[in-house]
CSV table of C-alpha atoms in Angstrom, one decimal:
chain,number,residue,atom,x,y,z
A,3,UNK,CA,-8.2,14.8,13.1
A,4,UNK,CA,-5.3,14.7,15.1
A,5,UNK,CA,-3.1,11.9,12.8
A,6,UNK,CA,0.3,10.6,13.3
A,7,UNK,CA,2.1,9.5,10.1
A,8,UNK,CA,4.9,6.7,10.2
A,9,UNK,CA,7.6,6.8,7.6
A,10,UNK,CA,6.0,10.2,6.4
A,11,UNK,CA,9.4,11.2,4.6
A,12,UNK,CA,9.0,8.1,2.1
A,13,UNK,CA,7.6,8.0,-1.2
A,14,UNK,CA,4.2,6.7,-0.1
A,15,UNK,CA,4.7,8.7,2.8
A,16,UNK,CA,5.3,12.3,0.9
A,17,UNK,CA,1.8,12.2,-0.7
A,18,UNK,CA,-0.3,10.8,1.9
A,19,UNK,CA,1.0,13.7,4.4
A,20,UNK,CA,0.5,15.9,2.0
A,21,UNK,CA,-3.3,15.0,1.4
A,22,UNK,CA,-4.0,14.9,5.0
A,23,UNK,CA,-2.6,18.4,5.7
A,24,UNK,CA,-4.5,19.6,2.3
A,25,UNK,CA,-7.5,17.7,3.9
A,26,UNK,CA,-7.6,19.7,6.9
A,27,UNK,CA,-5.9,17.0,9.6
A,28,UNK,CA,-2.8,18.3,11.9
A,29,UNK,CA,-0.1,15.4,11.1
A,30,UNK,CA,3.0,14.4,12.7
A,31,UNK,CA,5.5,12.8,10.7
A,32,UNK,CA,7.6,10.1,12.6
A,33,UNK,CA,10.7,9.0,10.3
A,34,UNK,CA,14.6,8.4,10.8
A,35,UNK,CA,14.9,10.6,8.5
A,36,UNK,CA,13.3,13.6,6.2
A,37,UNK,CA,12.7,16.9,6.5
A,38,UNK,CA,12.6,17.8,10.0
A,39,UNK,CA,10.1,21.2,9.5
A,40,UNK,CA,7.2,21.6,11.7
A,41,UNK,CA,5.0,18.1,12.5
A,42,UNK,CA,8.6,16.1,11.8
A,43,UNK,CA,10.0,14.2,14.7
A,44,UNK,CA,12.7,11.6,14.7
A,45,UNK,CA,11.6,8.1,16.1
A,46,UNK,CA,13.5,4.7,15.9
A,47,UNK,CA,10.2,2.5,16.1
A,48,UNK,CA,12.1,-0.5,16.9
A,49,UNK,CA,12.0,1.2,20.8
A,50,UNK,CA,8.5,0.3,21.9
A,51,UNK,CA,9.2,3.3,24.7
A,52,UNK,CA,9.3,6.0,21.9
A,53,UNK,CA,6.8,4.9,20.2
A,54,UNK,CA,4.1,4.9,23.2
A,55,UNK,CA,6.0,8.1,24.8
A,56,UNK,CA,5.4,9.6,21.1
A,57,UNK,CA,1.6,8.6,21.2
A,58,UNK,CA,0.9,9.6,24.7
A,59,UNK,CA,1.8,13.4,23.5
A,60,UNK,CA,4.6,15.3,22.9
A,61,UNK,CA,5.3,18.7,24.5
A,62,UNK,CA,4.3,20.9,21.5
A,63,UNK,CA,1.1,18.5,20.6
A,64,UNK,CA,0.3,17.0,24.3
A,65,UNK,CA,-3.4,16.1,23.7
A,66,UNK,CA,-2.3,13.5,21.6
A,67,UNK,CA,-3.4,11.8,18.8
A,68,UNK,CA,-6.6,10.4,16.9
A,69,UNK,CA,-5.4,8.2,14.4
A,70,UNK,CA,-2.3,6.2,13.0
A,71,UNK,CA,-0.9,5.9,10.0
A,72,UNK,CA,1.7,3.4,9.8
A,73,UNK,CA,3.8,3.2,6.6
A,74,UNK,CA,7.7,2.8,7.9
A,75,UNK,CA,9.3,0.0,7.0
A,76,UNK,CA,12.0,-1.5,4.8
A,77,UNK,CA,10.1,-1.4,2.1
A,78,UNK,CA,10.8,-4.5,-0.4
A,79,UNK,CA,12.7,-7.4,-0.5
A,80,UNK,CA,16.3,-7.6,-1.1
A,81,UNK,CA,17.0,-4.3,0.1
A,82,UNK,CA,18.9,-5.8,3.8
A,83,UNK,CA,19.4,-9.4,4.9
A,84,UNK,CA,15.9,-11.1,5.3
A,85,UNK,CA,16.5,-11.5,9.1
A,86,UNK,CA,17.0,-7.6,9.3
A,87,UNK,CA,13.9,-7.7,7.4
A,88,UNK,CA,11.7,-9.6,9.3
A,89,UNK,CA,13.3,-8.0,12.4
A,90,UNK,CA,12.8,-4.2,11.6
A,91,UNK,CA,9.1,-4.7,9.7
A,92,UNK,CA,7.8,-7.4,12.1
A,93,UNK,CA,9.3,-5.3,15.5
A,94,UNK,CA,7.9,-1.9,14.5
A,95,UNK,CA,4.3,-2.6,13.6
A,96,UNK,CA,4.0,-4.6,16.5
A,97,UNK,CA,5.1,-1.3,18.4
A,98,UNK,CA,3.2,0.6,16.4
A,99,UNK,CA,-0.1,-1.3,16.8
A,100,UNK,CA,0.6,-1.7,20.6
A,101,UNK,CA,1.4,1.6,21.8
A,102,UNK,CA,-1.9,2.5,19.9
A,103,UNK,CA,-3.5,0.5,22.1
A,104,UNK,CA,-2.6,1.5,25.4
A,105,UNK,CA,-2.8,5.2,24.1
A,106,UNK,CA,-6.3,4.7,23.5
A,107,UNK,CA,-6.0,5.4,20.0
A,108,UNK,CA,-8.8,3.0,18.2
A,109,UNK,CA,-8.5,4.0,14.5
A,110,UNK,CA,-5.4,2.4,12.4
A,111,UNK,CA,-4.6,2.4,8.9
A,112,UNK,CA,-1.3,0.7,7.9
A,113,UNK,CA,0.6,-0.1,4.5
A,114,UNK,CA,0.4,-3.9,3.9
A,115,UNK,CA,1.4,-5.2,0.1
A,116,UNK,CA,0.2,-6.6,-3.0
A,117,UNK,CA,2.8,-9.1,-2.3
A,118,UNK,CA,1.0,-11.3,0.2
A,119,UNK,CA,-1.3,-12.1,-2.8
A,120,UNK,CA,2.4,-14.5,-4.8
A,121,UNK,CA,3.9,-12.2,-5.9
A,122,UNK,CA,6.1,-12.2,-7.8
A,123,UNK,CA,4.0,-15.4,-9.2
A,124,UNK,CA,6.9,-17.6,-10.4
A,125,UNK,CA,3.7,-20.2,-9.0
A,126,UNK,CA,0.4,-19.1,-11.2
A,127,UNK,CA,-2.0,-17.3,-9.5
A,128,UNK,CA,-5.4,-18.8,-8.3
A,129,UNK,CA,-7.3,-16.4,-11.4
A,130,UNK,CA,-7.0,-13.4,-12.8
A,131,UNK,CA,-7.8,-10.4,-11.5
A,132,UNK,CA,-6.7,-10.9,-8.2
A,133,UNK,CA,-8.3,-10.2,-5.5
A,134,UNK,CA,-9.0,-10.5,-1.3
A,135,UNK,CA,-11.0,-14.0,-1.5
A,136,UNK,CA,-8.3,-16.5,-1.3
A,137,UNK,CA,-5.4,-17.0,1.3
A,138,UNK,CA,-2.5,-15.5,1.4
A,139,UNK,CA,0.8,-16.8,-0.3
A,140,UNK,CA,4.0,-15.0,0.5
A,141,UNK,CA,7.4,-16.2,-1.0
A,142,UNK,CA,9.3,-14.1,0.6
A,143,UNK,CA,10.4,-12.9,4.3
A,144,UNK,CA,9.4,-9.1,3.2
A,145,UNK,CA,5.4,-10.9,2.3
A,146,UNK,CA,5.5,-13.2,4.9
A,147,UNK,CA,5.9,-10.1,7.5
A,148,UNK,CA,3.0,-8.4,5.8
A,149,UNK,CA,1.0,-11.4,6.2
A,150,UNK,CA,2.0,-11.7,10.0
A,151,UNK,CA,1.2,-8.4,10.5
A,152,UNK,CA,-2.4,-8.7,9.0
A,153,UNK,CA,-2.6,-11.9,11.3
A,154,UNK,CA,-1.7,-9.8,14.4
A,155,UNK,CA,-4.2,-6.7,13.7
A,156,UNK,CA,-7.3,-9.5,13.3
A,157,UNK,CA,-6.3,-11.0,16.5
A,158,UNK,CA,-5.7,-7.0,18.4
A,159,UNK,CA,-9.5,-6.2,16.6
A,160,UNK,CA,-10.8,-9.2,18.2
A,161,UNK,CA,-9.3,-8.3,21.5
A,162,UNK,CA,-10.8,-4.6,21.2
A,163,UNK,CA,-13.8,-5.0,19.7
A,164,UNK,CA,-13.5,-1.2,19.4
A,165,UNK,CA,-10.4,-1.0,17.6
A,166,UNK,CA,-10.5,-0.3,13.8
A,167,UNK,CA,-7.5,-1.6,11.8
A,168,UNK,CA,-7.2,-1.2,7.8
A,169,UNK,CA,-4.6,-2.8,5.7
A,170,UNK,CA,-3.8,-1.4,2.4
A,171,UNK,CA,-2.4,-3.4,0.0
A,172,UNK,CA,-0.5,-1.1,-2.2
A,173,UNK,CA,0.8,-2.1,-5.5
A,174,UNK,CA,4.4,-0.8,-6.8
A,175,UNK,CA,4.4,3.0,-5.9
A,176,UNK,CA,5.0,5.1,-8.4
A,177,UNK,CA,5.7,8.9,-9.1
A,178,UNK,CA,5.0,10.9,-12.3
A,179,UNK,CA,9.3,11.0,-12.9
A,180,UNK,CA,8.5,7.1,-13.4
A,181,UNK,CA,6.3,7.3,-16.4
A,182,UNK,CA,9.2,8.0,-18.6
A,183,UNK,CA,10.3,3.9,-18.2
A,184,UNK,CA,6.6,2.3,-18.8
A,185,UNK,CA,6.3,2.5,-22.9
A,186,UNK,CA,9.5,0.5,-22.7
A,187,UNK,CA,7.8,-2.0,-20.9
A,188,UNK,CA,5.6,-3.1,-23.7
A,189,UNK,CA,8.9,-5.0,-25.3
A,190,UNK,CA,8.5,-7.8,-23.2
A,191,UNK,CA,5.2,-8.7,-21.2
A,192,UNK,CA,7.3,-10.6,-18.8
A,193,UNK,CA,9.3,-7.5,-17.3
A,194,UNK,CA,6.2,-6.7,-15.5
A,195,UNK,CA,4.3,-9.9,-15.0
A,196,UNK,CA,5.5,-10.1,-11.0
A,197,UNK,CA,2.7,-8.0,-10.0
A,198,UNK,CA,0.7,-8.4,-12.7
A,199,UNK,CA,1.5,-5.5,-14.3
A,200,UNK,CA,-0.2,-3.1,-11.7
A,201,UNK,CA,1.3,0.4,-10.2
A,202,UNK,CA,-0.3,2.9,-7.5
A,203,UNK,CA,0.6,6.4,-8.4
A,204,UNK,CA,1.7,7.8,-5.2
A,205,UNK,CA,-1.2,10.4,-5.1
A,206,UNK,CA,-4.1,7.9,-5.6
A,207,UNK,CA,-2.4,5.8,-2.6
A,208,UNK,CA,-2.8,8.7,-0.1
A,209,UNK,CA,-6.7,8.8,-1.7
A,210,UNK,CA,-7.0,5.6,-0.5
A,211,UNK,CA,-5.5,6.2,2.9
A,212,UNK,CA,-7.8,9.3,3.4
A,213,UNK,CA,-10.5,7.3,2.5
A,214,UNK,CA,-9.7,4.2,4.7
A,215,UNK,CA,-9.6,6.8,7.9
A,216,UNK,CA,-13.1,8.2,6.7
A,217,UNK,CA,-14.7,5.0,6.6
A,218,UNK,CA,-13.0,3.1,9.6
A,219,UNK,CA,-14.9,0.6,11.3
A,220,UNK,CA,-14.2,-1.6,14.1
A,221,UNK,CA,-12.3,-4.4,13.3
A,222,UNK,CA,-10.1,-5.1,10.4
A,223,UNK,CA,-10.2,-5.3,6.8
A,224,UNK,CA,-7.8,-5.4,3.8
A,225,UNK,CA,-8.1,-3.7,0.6
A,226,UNK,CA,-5.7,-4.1,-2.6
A,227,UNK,CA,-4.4,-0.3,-3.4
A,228,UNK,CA,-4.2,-0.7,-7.2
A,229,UNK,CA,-4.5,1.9,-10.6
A,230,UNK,CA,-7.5,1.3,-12.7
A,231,UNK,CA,-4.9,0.5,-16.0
A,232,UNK,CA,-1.9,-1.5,-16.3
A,233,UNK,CA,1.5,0.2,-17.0
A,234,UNK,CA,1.4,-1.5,-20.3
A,235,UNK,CA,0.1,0.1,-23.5
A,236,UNK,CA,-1.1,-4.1,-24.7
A,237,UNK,CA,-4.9,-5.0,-24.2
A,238,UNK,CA,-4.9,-6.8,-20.4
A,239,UNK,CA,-6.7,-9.9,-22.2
A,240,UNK,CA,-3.5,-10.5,-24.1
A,241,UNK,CA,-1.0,-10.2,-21.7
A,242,UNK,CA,-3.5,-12.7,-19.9
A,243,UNK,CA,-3.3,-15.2,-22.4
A,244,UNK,CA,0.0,-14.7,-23.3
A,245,UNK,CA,1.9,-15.0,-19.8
A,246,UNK,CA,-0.6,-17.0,-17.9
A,247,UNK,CA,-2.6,-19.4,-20.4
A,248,UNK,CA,-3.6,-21.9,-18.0
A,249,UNK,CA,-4.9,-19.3,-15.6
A,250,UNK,CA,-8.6,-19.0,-15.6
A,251,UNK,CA,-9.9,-15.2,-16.0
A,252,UNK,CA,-12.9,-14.9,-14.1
A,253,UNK,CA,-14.4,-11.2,-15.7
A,254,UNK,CA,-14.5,-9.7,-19.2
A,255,UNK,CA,-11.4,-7.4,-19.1
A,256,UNK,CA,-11.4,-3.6,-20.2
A,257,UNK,CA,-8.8,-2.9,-22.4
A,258,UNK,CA,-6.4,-1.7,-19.8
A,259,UNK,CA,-7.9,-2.9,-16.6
A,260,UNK,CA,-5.7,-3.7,-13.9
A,261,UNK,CA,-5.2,-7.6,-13.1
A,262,UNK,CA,-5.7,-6.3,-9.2
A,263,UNK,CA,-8.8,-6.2,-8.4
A,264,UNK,CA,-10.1,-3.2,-6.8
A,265,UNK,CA,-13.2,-3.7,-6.7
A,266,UNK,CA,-13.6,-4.5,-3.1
A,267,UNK,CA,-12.0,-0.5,-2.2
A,268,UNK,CA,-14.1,0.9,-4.5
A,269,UNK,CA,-17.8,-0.6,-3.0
A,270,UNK,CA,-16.7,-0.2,0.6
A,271,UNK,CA,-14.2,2.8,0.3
A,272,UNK,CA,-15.4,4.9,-2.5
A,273,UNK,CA,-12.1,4.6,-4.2
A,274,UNK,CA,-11.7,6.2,-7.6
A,275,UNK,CA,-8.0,6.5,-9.2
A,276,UNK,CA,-7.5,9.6,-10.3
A,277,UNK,CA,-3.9,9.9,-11.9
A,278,UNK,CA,-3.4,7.3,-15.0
A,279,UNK,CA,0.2,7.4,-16.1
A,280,UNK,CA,-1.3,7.3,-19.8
A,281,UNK,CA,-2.0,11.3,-19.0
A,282,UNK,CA,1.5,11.7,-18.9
A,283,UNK,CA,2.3,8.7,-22.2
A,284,UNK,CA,-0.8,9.4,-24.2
A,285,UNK,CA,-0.6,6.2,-26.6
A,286,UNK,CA,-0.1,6.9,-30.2
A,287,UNK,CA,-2.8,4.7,-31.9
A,288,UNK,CA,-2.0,6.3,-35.7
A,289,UNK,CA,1.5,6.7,-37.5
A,290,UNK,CA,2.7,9.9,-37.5
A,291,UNK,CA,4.1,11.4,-40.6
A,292,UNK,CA,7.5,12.9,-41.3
């Protein structure tokens, strides 16, 4: 396919281009900034008339495109003023999901967060693992924009009944140069407890994006983007009990199993994690001698 990839000079952004290209798709990458090689060009998305002008076909690539991937944003709270916030996340998918539209372009696969589900759950979660069943809770301008924007693609699908629109909801993106931090995160179960102790190595996230575009159907569904494991070398029943006794878990835990459930992008997606952090940590389960 012909896909367009927003905010493909990020971290998400690095890998999932990378898979597509590796995949066989002709990308564009549409960023502020990166590296601006062949497929690269430079679009402010907050201008709805280069976004649509970008869709529509460029010179080099004027048949246009197939598919959207839309990742660019500001991408966690804190890091500008919440109304800047609100303003460049809210404005951009908006333009984003519009000038798909009128280009005709009916498949869309965008990043939304794990943080529409409370994070960083200063209130308890509903149970343990999480999952896409209950309503969404943001608690903070940065979540409440992803739950907007999931609001806004099931109202655009029910206005194109052709129009397929998938929201990923990735957990903290990680690279392999962040393993070296996670064994330190076993000193105190509450440094992680804001997401539940999940991660999505970078490389498993652009699995599930290839994966969302392979099995795109009209309409819109969301999906939590998590790691099998934790990123902490305790059992996930203890950490459980420990940080969130009153919370009822509703499955028998593996060992390590992530407290975001992915269960629903493994049935409908096929979704399989691949890259574990513990290949990189391996645990040391026996002393070792002198």
């Amino acid at each position: 396919m012909r896909i367009v990839v927003t905010g493909g000079s990020g971290k998400l952004g690095r890998s999932v281009v990378r898979r597509l290209r590796d995949d066989g798709h002709t990308v564009t990458n549409l960023d502020r900034t990166g590296h601006r090689g062949p497929g690269f060009t430079e679009v402010d998305l907050r201008n709805y008339g280069h976004v649509v002008d970008v869709f529509l076909g460029l010179e080099d690539r004027p048949s246009g495109f197939d598919a959207v991937v839309h990742l660019a944003a500001i991408p966690a709270p804190g890091l500008a003023p919440d109304a800047v916030t609100f303003e460049n996340n809210m404005l951009a998918t908006y333009n984003v999901f519009q000038a798909a539209r009128r280009a005709g372009i009916k498949t869309i696969v965008y990043a939304s967060s794990e943080t529409v589900l409370g994070l960083p759950f200063d209130v308890d979660p509903p149970y343990i693992p999480v999952d896409e069943e209950y309503p969404a809770r943001p608690e903070s301008t940065y979540s409440l924009v992803k739950h907007l924007e999931e609001q806004m693609a099931i109202q655009l699908t029910r206005w194109d009944p052709e129009l397929s629109i998938t929201g990923l909801r990735f957990s903290n993106v990680t690279d392999p140069d962040d393993y070296e931090d996670f064994p330190s995160f076993d000193s105190d179960a509450t440094l992680r407890k804001w997401n539940l102790w999940g991660y999505i190595d970078g490389r498993d996230g652009a699995q599930a994006v290839a994966l969302a575009l392979q099995h795109a159907k009209p309409g819109f569904e969301a999906f939590i983007i998590a790691n099998a494991d934790t990123v902490m070398g305790r059992s996930s029943t203890s950490l459980a009990a420990e940080v969130f006794p009153d919370v009822k878990v509703v499955k028998d835990l593996g060992e390590h199993e992530t407290m975001l459930s992915i269960d629903k992008a493994r049935r409908m997606l096929g979704f399989a994690p691949e890259h574990s952090w513990r290949s990189y940590h391996p645990l040391r389960t026996t002393p070792t001698e002198d």
